[in-house]
mmCIF file of C-alpha atoms and ligand atoms in Angstrom:
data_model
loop_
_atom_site.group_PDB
_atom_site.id
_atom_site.type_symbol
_atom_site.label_atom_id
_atom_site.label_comp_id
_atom_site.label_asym_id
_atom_site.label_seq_id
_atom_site.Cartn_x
_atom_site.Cartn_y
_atom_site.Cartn_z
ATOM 1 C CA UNK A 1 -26.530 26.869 -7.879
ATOM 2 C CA UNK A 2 -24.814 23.963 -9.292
ATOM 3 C CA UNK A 3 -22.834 21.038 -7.330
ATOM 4 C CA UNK A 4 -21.626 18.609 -6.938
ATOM 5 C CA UNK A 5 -20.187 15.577 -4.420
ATOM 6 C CA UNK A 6 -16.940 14.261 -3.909
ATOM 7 C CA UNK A 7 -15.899 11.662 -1.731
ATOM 8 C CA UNK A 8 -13.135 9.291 -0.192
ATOM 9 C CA UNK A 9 -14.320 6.451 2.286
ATOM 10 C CA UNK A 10 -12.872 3.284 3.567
ATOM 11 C CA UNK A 11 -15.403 1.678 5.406
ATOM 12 C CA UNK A 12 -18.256 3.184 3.736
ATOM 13 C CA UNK A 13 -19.543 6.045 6.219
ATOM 14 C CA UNK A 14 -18.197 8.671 3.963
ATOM 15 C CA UNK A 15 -19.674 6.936 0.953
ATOM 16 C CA UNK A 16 -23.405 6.638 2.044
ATOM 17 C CA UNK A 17 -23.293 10.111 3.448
ATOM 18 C CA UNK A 18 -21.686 11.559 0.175
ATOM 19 C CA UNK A 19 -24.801 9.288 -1.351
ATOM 20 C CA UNK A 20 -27.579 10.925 0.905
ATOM 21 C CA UNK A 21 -26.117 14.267 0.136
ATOM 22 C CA UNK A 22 -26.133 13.400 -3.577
ATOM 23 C CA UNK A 23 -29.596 12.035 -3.629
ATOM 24 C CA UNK A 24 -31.159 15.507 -1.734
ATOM 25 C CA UNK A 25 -29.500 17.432 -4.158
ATOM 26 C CA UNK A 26 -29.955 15.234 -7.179
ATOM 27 C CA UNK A 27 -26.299 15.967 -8.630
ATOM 28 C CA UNK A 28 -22.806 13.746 -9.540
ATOM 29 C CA UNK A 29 -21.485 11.991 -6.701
ATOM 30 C CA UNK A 30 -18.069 10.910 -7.522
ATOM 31 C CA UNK A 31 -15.448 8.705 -5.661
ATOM 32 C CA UNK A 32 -11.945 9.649 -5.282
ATOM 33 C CA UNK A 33 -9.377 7.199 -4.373
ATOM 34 C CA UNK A 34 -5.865 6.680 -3.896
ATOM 35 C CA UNK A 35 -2.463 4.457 -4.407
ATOM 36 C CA UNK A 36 -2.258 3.266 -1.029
ATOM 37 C CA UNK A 37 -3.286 0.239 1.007
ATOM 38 C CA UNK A 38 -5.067 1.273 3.823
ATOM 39 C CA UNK A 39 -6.078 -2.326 5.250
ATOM 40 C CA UNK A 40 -5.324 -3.843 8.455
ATOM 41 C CA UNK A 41 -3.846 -2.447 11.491
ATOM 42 C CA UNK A 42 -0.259 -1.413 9.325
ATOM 43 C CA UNK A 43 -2.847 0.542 7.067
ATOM 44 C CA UNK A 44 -4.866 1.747 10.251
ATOM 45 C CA UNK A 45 -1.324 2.999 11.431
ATOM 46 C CA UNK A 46 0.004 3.835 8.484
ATOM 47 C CA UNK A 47 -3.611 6.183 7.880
ATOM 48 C CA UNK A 48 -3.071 8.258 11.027
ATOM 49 C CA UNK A 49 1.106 8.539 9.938
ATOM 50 C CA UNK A 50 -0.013 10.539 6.713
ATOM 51 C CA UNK A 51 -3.239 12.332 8.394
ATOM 52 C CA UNK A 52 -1.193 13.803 10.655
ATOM 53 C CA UNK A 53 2.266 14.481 8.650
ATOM 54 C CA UNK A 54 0.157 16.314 5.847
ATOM 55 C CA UNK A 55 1.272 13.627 3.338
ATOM 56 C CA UNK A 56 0.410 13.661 -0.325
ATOM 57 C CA UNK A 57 -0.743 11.073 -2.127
ATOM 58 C CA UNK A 58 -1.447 10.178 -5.446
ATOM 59 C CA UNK A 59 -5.425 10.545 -6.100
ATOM 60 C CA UNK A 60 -7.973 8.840 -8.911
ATOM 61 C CA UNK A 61 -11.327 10.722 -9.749
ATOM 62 C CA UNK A 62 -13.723 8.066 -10.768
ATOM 63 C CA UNK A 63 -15.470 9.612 -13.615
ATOM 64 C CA UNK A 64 -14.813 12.402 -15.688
ATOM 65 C CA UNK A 65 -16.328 15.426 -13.319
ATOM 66 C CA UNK A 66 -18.429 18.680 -14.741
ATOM 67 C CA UNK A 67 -18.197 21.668 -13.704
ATOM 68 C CA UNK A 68 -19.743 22.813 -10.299
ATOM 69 C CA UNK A 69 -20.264 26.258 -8.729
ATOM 70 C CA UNK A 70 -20.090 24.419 -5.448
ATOM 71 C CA UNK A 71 -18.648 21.842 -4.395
ATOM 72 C CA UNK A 72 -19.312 18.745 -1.254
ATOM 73 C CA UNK A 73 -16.190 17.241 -0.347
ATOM 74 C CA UNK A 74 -16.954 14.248 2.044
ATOM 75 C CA UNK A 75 -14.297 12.846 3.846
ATOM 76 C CA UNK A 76 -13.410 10.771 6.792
ATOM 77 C CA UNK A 77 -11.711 12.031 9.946
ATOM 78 C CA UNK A 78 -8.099 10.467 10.305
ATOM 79 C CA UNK A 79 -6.154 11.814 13.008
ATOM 80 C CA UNK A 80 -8.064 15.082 13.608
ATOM 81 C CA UNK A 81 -7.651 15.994 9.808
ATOM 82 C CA UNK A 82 -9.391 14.819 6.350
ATOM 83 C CA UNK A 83 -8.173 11.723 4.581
ATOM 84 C CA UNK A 84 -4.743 12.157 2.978
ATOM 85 C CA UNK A 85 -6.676 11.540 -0.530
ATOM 86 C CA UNK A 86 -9.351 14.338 0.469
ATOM 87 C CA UNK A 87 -6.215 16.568 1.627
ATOM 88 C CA UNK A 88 -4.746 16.071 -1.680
ATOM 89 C CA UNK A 89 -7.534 17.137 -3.930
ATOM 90 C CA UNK A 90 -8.519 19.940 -2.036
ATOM 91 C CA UNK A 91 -4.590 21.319 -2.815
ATOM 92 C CA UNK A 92 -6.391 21.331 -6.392
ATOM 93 C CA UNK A 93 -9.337 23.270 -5.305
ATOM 94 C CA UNK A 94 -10.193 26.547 -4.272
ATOM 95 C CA UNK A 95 -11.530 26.062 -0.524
ATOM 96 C CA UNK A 96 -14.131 28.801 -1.031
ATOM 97 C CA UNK A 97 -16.048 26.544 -3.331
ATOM 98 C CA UNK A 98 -16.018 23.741 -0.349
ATOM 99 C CA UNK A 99 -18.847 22.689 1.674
ATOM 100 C CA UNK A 100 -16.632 19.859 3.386
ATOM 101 C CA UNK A 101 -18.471 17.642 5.662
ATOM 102 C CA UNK A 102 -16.333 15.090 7.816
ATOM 103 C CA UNK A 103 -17.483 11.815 9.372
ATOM 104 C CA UNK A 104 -15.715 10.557 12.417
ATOM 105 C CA UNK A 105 -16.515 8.271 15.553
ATOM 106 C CA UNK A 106 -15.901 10.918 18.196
ATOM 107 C CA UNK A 107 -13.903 14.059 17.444
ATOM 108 C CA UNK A 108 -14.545 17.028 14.641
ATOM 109 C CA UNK A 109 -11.959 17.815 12.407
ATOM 110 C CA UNK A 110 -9.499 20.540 13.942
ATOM 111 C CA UNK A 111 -8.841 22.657 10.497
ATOM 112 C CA UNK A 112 -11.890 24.084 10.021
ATOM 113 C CA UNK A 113 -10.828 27.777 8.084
ATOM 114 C CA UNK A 114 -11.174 28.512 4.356
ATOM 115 C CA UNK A 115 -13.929 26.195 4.073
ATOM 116 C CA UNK A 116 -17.407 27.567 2.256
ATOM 117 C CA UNK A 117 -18.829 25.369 5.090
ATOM 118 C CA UNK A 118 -17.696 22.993 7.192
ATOM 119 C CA UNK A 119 -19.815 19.634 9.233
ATOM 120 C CA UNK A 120 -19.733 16.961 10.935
ATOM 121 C CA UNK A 121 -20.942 13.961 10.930
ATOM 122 C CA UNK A 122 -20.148 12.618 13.868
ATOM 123 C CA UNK A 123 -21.352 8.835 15.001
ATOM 124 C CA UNK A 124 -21.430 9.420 18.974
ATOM 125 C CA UNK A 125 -24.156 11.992 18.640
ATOM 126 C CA UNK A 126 -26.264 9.977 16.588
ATOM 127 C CA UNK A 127 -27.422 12.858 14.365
ATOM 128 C CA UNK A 128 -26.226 11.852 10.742
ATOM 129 C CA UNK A 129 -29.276 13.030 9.174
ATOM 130 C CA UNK A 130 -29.767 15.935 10.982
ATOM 131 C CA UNK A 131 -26.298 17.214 9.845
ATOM 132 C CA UNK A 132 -27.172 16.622 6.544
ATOM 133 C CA UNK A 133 -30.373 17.994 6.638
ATOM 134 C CA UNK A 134 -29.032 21.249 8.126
ATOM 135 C CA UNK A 135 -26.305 21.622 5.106
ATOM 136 C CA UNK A 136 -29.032 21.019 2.461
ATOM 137 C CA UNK A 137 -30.634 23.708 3.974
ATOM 138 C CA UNK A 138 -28.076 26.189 4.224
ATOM 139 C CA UNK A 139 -27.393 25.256 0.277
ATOM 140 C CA UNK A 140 -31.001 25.754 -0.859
HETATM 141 C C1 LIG B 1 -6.437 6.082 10.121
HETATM 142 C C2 LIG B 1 -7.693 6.466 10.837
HETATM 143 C C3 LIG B 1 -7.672 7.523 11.744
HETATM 144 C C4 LIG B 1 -8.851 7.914 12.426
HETATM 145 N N1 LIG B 1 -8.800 8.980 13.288
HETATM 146 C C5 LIG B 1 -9.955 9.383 13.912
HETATM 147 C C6 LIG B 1 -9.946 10.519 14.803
HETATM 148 O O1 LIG B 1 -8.905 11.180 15.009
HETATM 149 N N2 LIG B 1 -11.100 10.847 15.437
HETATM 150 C C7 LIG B 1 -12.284 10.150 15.242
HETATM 151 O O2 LIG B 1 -13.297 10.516 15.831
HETATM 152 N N3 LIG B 1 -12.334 9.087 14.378
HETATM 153 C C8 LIG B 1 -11.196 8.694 13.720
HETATM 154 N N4 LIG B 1 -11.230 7.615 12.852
HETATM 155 C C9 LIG B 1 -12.521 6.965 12.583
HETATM 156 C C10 LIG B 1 -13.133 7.426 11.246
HETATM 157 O O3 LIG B 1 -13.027 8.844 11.084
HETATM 158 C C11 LIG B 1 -14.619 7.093 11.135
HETATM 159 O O4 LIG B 1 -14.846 5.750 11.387
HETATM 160 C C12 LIG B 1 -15.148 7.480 9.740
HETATM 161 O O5 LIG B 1 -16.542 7.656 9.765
HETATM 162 C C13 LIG B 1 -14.747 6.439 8.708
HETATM 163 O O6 LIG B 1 -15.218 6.850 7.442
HETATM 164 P P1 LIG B 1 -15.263 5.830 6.209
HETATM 165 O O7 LIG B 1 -16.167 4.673 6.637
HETATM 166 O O8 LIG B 1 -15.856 6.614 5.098
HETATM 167 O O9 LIG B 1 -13.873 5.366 5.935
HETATM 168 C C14 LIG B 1 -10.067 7.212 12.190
HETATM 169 C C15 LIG B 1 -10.074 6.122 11.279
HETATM 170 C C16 LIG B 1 -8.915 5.758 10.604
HETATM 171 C C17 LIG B 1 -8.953 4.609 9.616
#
């Protein structure tokens, strides 16, 4: 099987787990970003406005991506849901491809259905690599 990562991070938990994951399975890891300015507590604010009111936005893929049987989409948990940037490439994706794996402080992320797999990486239980661990062996 073929994959490949995808992720979206703002303070850089999404980023080093999309990394680890990348680095297990020795394939692309690629960042998506967006238009918007997330920064400060208007951005902090703003973030949790567009988790939760399913907003689009407009979304960069940081190097031209292959082809991939699978796909791990790594996102962060903003209000109970994945990043509005995550949200919007996933519109472009078919879900059953997905192994989507969601870092957060404290909560999981509620829509869980669809998904080839779903985890998370959550920081309260202290079990980053674990979670990871567990995924690479469902994959392999
Ligand atoms: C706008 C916003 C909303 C968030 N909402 C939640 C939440 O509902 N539950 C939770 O446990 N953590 C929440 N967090 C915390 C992040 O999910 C967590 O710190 C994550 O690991 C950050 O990933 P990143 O460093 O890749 O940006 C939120 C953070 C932001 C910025």
């Amino acid at each position: 099987m073929n994959y490949k990562v995808v992720y979206f991070s703002k303070t850089g938990n999404s980023k080093r787990v999309a990394e680890k994951i990348g680095d297990k399975l020795s394939c692309e890891v690629t960042e998506i970003t967006d238009n918007q300015d997330w920064k400060g507590v208007l951005g902090f604010l703003k973030g949790g406005y567009y988790a939760m009111t399913k907003k689009n936005v407009e979304i960069k893929i940081n190097k031209k991506s292959t082809d991939a049987d699978e796909i791990i989409v790594v996102s962060p948990l903003w209000a109970s849901g994945v990043a509005p940037a995550i949200k919007s490439f996933l519109e472009t994706t078919k879900l059953d491809k997905v192994h989507l794996v969601v870092t957060s402080t404290g909560s999981k992320v509620k829509e869980r259905e669809g998904f080839k797999s779903v985890s998370d990486v959550v920081k309260k239980n202290n079990d980053e690599d674990a979670v990871i661990d567990n995924l690479i062996k469902s994959l392999v």
